[in-house]
Amino acid sequence: MTRWLRSLLLALPLLTACDRLRGPAGGGTVIVSTAADPDPFLPPTRTSVTGRMVSELLFDPLVEIGADLNPFGEAGFVPRLAASWWWSPDSLALTFTLDPDARWHDGTPVTARDVVTGLSLIRDPANGSPVAGEIVDIDSIVAVDDRSARVHFHERSAEQLYTASLVYPMPAHLLDSLPAGGLATSAYAQRPVGSGPYRLVEREPKVRLVLGAVEDHYRGRPGPDRIALTIAPDPATGIAKVWAGEADVWELLPPPDVTAATAYPQVRLVPSNGWDYTFIAFNFRAPTDTTAAHPLLADPAMRVALTQALDRAGLVRALFDSLAHPLLGPFVRAQFTADTTIAPIPFDTLTAARALDSLGWTGRTRDGIRLRDGRPLRLRALVPAPSANRVRAAVLVQEQWRRAGVDLVIDKREAQAFGTARDGGDFDVVFGGWGTTPSVRGLRSTWGSGARPGWGRQNSGRYANAAFDSLVAEGLANADPVVTRDRIRAAYRVIVADAAAVWLYEPVPVAAVHRRFLLPTWRPEAWWRTLPSWRLDPEAPALARDARPTDP
Amino acid sequence: MRRALLARLGHGAIVIALVVSACFTLIRLAPGDPFFRDLDAARLTVEQREAQRAAFGYDRPIPEQFVRYVGQVARGELGWSHSRSQPVAAALAATLPATLLLITVATLLAFGLGISLGAWMGWRAEQPLARAADRVAVLVLAVPEYLLALLAVMGPALAWGLFPVGGMRTEFGPRGLAGLLDVAHHLTLPALALALPVAAMAARLQRAAMRATCDLPFVRTARAKGADDRIARRHARRAALVPVLSYAGVHLAVAVSGVVVIERIFAWPGMGRLLFEGVLARDYPLVAGGVLVASIGTVLGTLVADLALRWADPRQRELA
């Protein structure tokens, strides 16, 4: 069965469910099973996907990107705490007018001062906000009056509104008295007061977290009465909870469990578009001396030969069957800038062998490993042990490269040891992965060179190409979304032709959801954003936990 | 007796101090720090990382951090858990009862079952049923603990629906007495998975000791004086307890590490899981606090086992 046919079949129940959304009112309890604790979940400090989910249910942004996931310009953006916005004549300032009905969960009105507080919490280095690197284009935010906040930018860019949407207003009346760096250890972090459709009811770190519906929310009362996260550190147990009916949602099923789901008729499978991608980054610098070029991999002919020696399509099939796509470049297909016409470096073992011969690797050991001047062609691969997919991928790559005469030594490390070695450049190749967003500014830190201020911070292989940097910078600086997209696509072509990495795969996420809920459209980049619109199917038997809570 | 007890407590205090200082140092020497993000998450800037390390004093030399930590502990403060965003004392208070409940129930079950079964197997060693029970005990011992736990999740919990898959209580489930029964329902599988291998070991030790004791002069004398089978067996069983009680001491010492796997597989919110996750997250204060409490528990547990040994075997009192 082709992957598309399978996806369609998986999606059919969801599509039919959408037609019945006009059922009776909401209610019910959604239990989300997860292996990861959401903490930290305050908007300035959140790091994980689960943390994002909780923070976006507890807090509303000023505006939200629309369903087309186009981060450029302002078309499609949806008002949230900001009812409207307008630009200054020079496009360097953006003024938001706040919704007059917006309230914090303690009843205090949301004001412009809260937007200023949101920015200062991100900017405080001791809070360690991951958003700080994303909003470097913002110069300042000022409160024009109680209901108007003005965001000043250093320069014009295609993603100004998107950038502003990353600054969540935070309650100044509760946070302005905090000492610098005091957010994580504050009483507020334990019992946050938010502005979103749900408020925090209960939290047992690493065990459970319960959110209750805000009855008088300015956007209307959300559907489900309660949303609970139940945390099982072992994913097998977390998924088994969904199979057993003890939980309602598991966000990302491994391929074997997608097949197993047919045994549980109460579960519906929901496929969507992936936002994560995995690659093998080549190290352009010597592992022992990051100021020197890598003795083997700085040569583009070697990188291309290694890429040609890999059957990526076969590798993806072996790992995921049809539940992943071969990656085309440093982007996923769901992104606005995705370019599916890019021609990848083809799988061609003959050409790869000729290239390696021409590079002088003509000798062979008894095991078939190529030799040059008596030295074997050996590479050390840094692999994160917690990622089962990447560990399996490394074993498959090892075998394919062995056939080409390349000895790949797998250096598998636990997460922190992996991170330390990766950031220190202590590897020949690294099995890396990135979670993307609709924005393309991440390219600056993941693949941009350190030649520009703030760029290249996460560029583990130290790839550097001035043409790539220029195209990304030009694209982001242009206000025309079409021009921006063209420039970014041109940058993709440059980095793919450079063979900066072997682009491996982007998984197709499949979620498991209990059938008693009628679902609206599934937001692939943030499925939880439509949770307030979930409804109980009146035709499906309700569970005891769906009874309206007496103390929500 | 009192002097011996004080000496044991003194030794225990030294052990605790050594274990805590070793863990305090080693966790800081491991790669990474408490501010590491998810595997593929955006990294902190150098400025952010330095500011965070300075805010918690991790930029200071390790000996200086240790002296400060000892001062904190003396004041009753265990620090702040970065991975759980709460004080370490609160994290331990939240998880210790769950682990104590699990370990206590599993230990009572293991040794109650193991001693009774082993004594019977030893006394009736020639009976086919006793021999079969011994083979079953060997089989249970051969199955790794994690596999036993996974089989319990897949069989009785998921396939047969007899028990919950994981957690300590049903989400939004009953409270009061029904709530206690709900906890007991959730406790059954993890306690059994933890207890069965220990019970099998205890049964085999007890069986061997019982067989050796049956031929000892004091048992023969009791029989010669007209004691019936039940009385003679009771005399023999107490004397045969010595190796099992020694094993109990060792078991208590390793119970916290054994419980890590069970708590993880059954999503049991206990201290084993807390320590394991704390180590992975390089949550320095949480690991130090957790090791402190676990080592106190271990020292006290082995002390109790030693006292039980002295009760069972008067020769031990003379040796002390």
mmCIF file of N, CA and C in Angstrom, chain A residues 394-433:
data_model
loop_
_atom_site.group_PDB
_atom_site.id
_atom_site.type_symbol
_atom_site.label_atom_id
_atom_site.label_comp_id
_atom_site.label_asym_id
_atom_site.label_seq_id
_atom_site.Cartn_x
_atom_site.Cartn_y
_atom_site.Cartn_z
ATOM 1 N N ALA A 394 21.845 4.770 12.448
ATOM 2 C CA ALA A 394 23.314 4.719 12.453
ATOM 3 C C ALA A 394 23.801 3.320 12.086
ATOM 4 N N VAL A 395 23.109 2.297 12.583
ATOM 5 C CA VAL A 395 23.524 0.918 12.279
ATOM 6 C C VAL A 395 23.345 0.634 10.779
ATOM 7 N N LEU A 396 22.237 1.114 10.212
ATOM 8 C CA LEU A 396 22.004 0.893 8.778
ATOM 9 C C LEU A 396 23.025 1.652 7.924
ATOM 10 N N VAL A 397 23.321 2.877 8.322
ATOM 11 C CA VAL A 397 24.316 3.680 7.587
ATOM 12 C C VAL A 397 25.693 3.021 7.692
ATOM 13 N N GLN A 398 25.996 2.518 8.867
ATOM 14 C CA GLN A 398 27.287 1.842 9.079
ATOM 15 C C GLN A 398 27.458 0.702 8.072
ATOM 16 N N GLU A 399 26.395 -0.076 7.891
ATOM 17 C CA GLU A 399 26.465 -1.217 6.978
ATOM 18 C C GLU A 399 26.617 -0.742 5.524
ATOM 19 N N GLN A 400 25.843 0.290 5.150
ATOM 20 C CA GLN A 400 25.919 0.762 3.748
ATOM 21 C C GLN A 400 27.278 1.383 3.445
ATOM 22 N N TRP A 401 27.811 2.132 4.389
ATOM 23 C CA TRP A 401 29.132 2.733 4.165
ATOM 24 C C TRP A 401 30.231 1.673 4.188
ATOM 25 N N ARG A 402 30.016 0.610 5.009
ATOM 26 C CA ARG A 402 31.009 -0.466 5.030
ATOM 27 C C ARG A 402 31.143 -1.076 3.634
ATOM 28 N N ARG A 403 29.980 -1.213 2.955
ATOM 29 C CA ARG A 403 30.024 -1.780 1.599
ATOM 30 C C ARG A 403 30.796 -0.861 0.648
ATOM 31 N N ALA A 404 30.813 0.419 0.938
ATOM 32 C CA ALA A 404 31.561 1.364 0.100
ATOM 33 C C ALA A 404 33.016 1.480 0.548
ATOM 34 N N GLY A 405 33.369 0.719 1.601
ATOM 35 C CA GLY A 405 34.749 0.742 2.080
ATOM 36 C C GLY A 405 35.008 1.786 3.146
ATOM 37 N N VAL A 406 33.940 2.283 3.775
ATOM 38 C CA VAL A 406 34.104 3.305 4.818
ATOM 39 C C VAL A 406 33.768 2.666 6.167
ATOM 40 N N ASP A 407 34.672 2.827 7.105
ATOM 41 C CA ASP A 407 34.470 2.244 8.434
ATOM 42 C C ASP A 407 33.842 3.311 9.339
ATOM 43 N N LEU A 408 32.574 3.112 9.695
ATOM 44 C CA LEU A 408 31.891 4.073 10.569
ATOM 45 C C LEU A 408 31.883 3.510 11.988
ATOM 46 N N VAL A 409 32.501 4.242 12.892
ATOM 47 C CA VAL A 409 32.521 3.834 14.298
ATOM 48 C C VAL A 409 31.412 4.596 15.012
ATOM 49 N N ILE A 410 30.472 3.844 15.598
ATOM 50 C CA ILE A 410 29.323 4.495 16.248
ATOM 51 C C ILE A 410 29.679 4.830 17.687
ATOM 52 N N ASP A 411 29.604 6.111 17.996
ATOM 53 C CA ASP A 411 29.884 6.593 19.351
ATOM 54 C C ASP A 411 28.550 7.032 19.953
ATOM 55 N N LYS A 412 27.914 6.088 20.663
ATOM 56 C CA LYS A 412 26.558 6.327 21.182
ATOM 57 C C LYS A 412 26.666 6.893 22.593
ATOM 58 N N ARG A 413 26.004 8.018 22.814
ATOM 59 C CA ARG A 413 26.131 8.652 24.142
ATOM 60 C C ARG A 413 24.768 9.073 24.681
ATOM 61 N N GLU A 414 24.660 9.123 26.010
ATOM 62 C CA GLU A 414 23.406 9.619 26.615
ATOM 63 C C GLU A 414 23.265 11.115 26.319
ATOM 64 N N ALA A 415 22.067 11.664 26.541
ATOM 65 C CA ALA A 415 21.713 12.975 26.000
ATOM 66 C C ALA A 415 22.724 14.079 26.330
ATOM 67 N N GLN A 416 23.073 14.209 27.605
ATOM 68 C CA GLN A 416 23.938 15.332 27.977
ATOM 69 C C GLN A 416 25.359 15.150 27.439
ATOM 70 N N ALA A 417 25.843 13.912 27.474
ATOM 71 C CA ALA A 417 27.189 13.654 26.943
ATOM 72 C C ALA A 417 27.183 13.881 25.428
ATOM 73 N N PHE A 418 26.081 13.500 24.786
ATOM 74 C CA PHE A 418 25.947 13.737 23.344
ATOM 75 C C PHE A 418 25.978 15.238 23.065
ATOM 76 N N GLY A 419 25.185 15.979 23.839
ATOM 77 C CA GLY A 419 25.099 17.432 23.636
ATOM 78 C C GLY A 419 26.454 18.110 23.828
ATOM 79 N N THR A 420 27.189 17.675 24.844
ATOM 80 C CA THR A 420 28.493 18.283 25.116
ATOM 81 C C THR A 420 29.466 18.018 23.960
ATOM 82 N N ALA A 421 29.492 16.767 23.487
ATOM 83 C CA ALA A 421 30.398 16.420 22.380
ATOM 84 C C ALA A 421 29.972 17.127 21.089
ATOM 85 N N ARG A 422 28.671 17.176 20.837
ATOM 86 C CA ARG A 422 28.165 17.830 19.619
ATOM 87 C C ARG A 422 28.526 19.316 19.627
ATOM 88 N N ASP A 423 28.251 19.980 20.754
ATOM 89 C CA ASP A 423 28.510 21.415 20.816
ATOM 90 C C ASP A 423 30.010 21.722 20.762
ATOM 91 N N GLY A 424 30.815 20.758 21.242
ATOM 92 C CA GLY A 424 32.261 20.967 21.216
ATOM 93 C C GLY A 424 32.889 20.552 19.897
ATOM 94 N N GLY A 425 32.089 20.023 18.977
ATOM 95 C CA GLY A 425 32.607 19.620 17.663
ATOM 96 C C GLY A 425 33.434 18.349 17.725
ATOM 97 N N ASP A 426 33.219 17.510 18.752
ATOM 98 C CA ASP A 426 34.046 16.320 18.942
ATOM 99 C C ASP A 426 33.425 15.120 18.205
ATOM 100 N N PHE A 427 33.487 15.149 16.881
ATOM 101 C CA PHE A 427 32.926 14.066 16.055
ATOM 102 C C PHE A 427 33.383 14.279 14.609
ATOM 103 N N ASP A 428 33.214 13.221 13.809
ATOM 104 C CA ASP A 428 33.397 13.373 12.359
ATOM 105 C C ASP A 428 32.043 13.635 11.702
ATOM 106 N N VAL A 429 31.073 12.784 12.079
ATOM 107 C CA VAL A 429 29.706 13.044 11.622
ATOM 108 C C VAL A 429 28.788 12.911 12.836
ATOM 109 N N VAL A 430 27.699 13.650 12.819
ATOM 110 C CA VAL A 430 26.770 13.584 13.948
ATOM 111 C C VAL A 430 25.365 13.317 13.412
ATOM 112 N N PHE A 431 24.660 12.386 14.082
ATOM 113 C CA PHE A 431 23.267 12.127 13.725
ATOM 114 C C PHE A 431 22.416 13.151 14.476
ATOM 115 N N GLY A 432 22.135 14.236 13.805
ATOM 116 C CA GLY A 432 21.438 15.349 14.445
ATOM 117 C C GLY A 432 19.980 15.403 14.053
ATOM 118 N N GLY A 433 19.256 16.250 14.737
ATOM 119 C CA GLY A 433 17.850 16.443 14.415
ATOM 120 C C GLY A 433 17.416 17.819 14.863
#
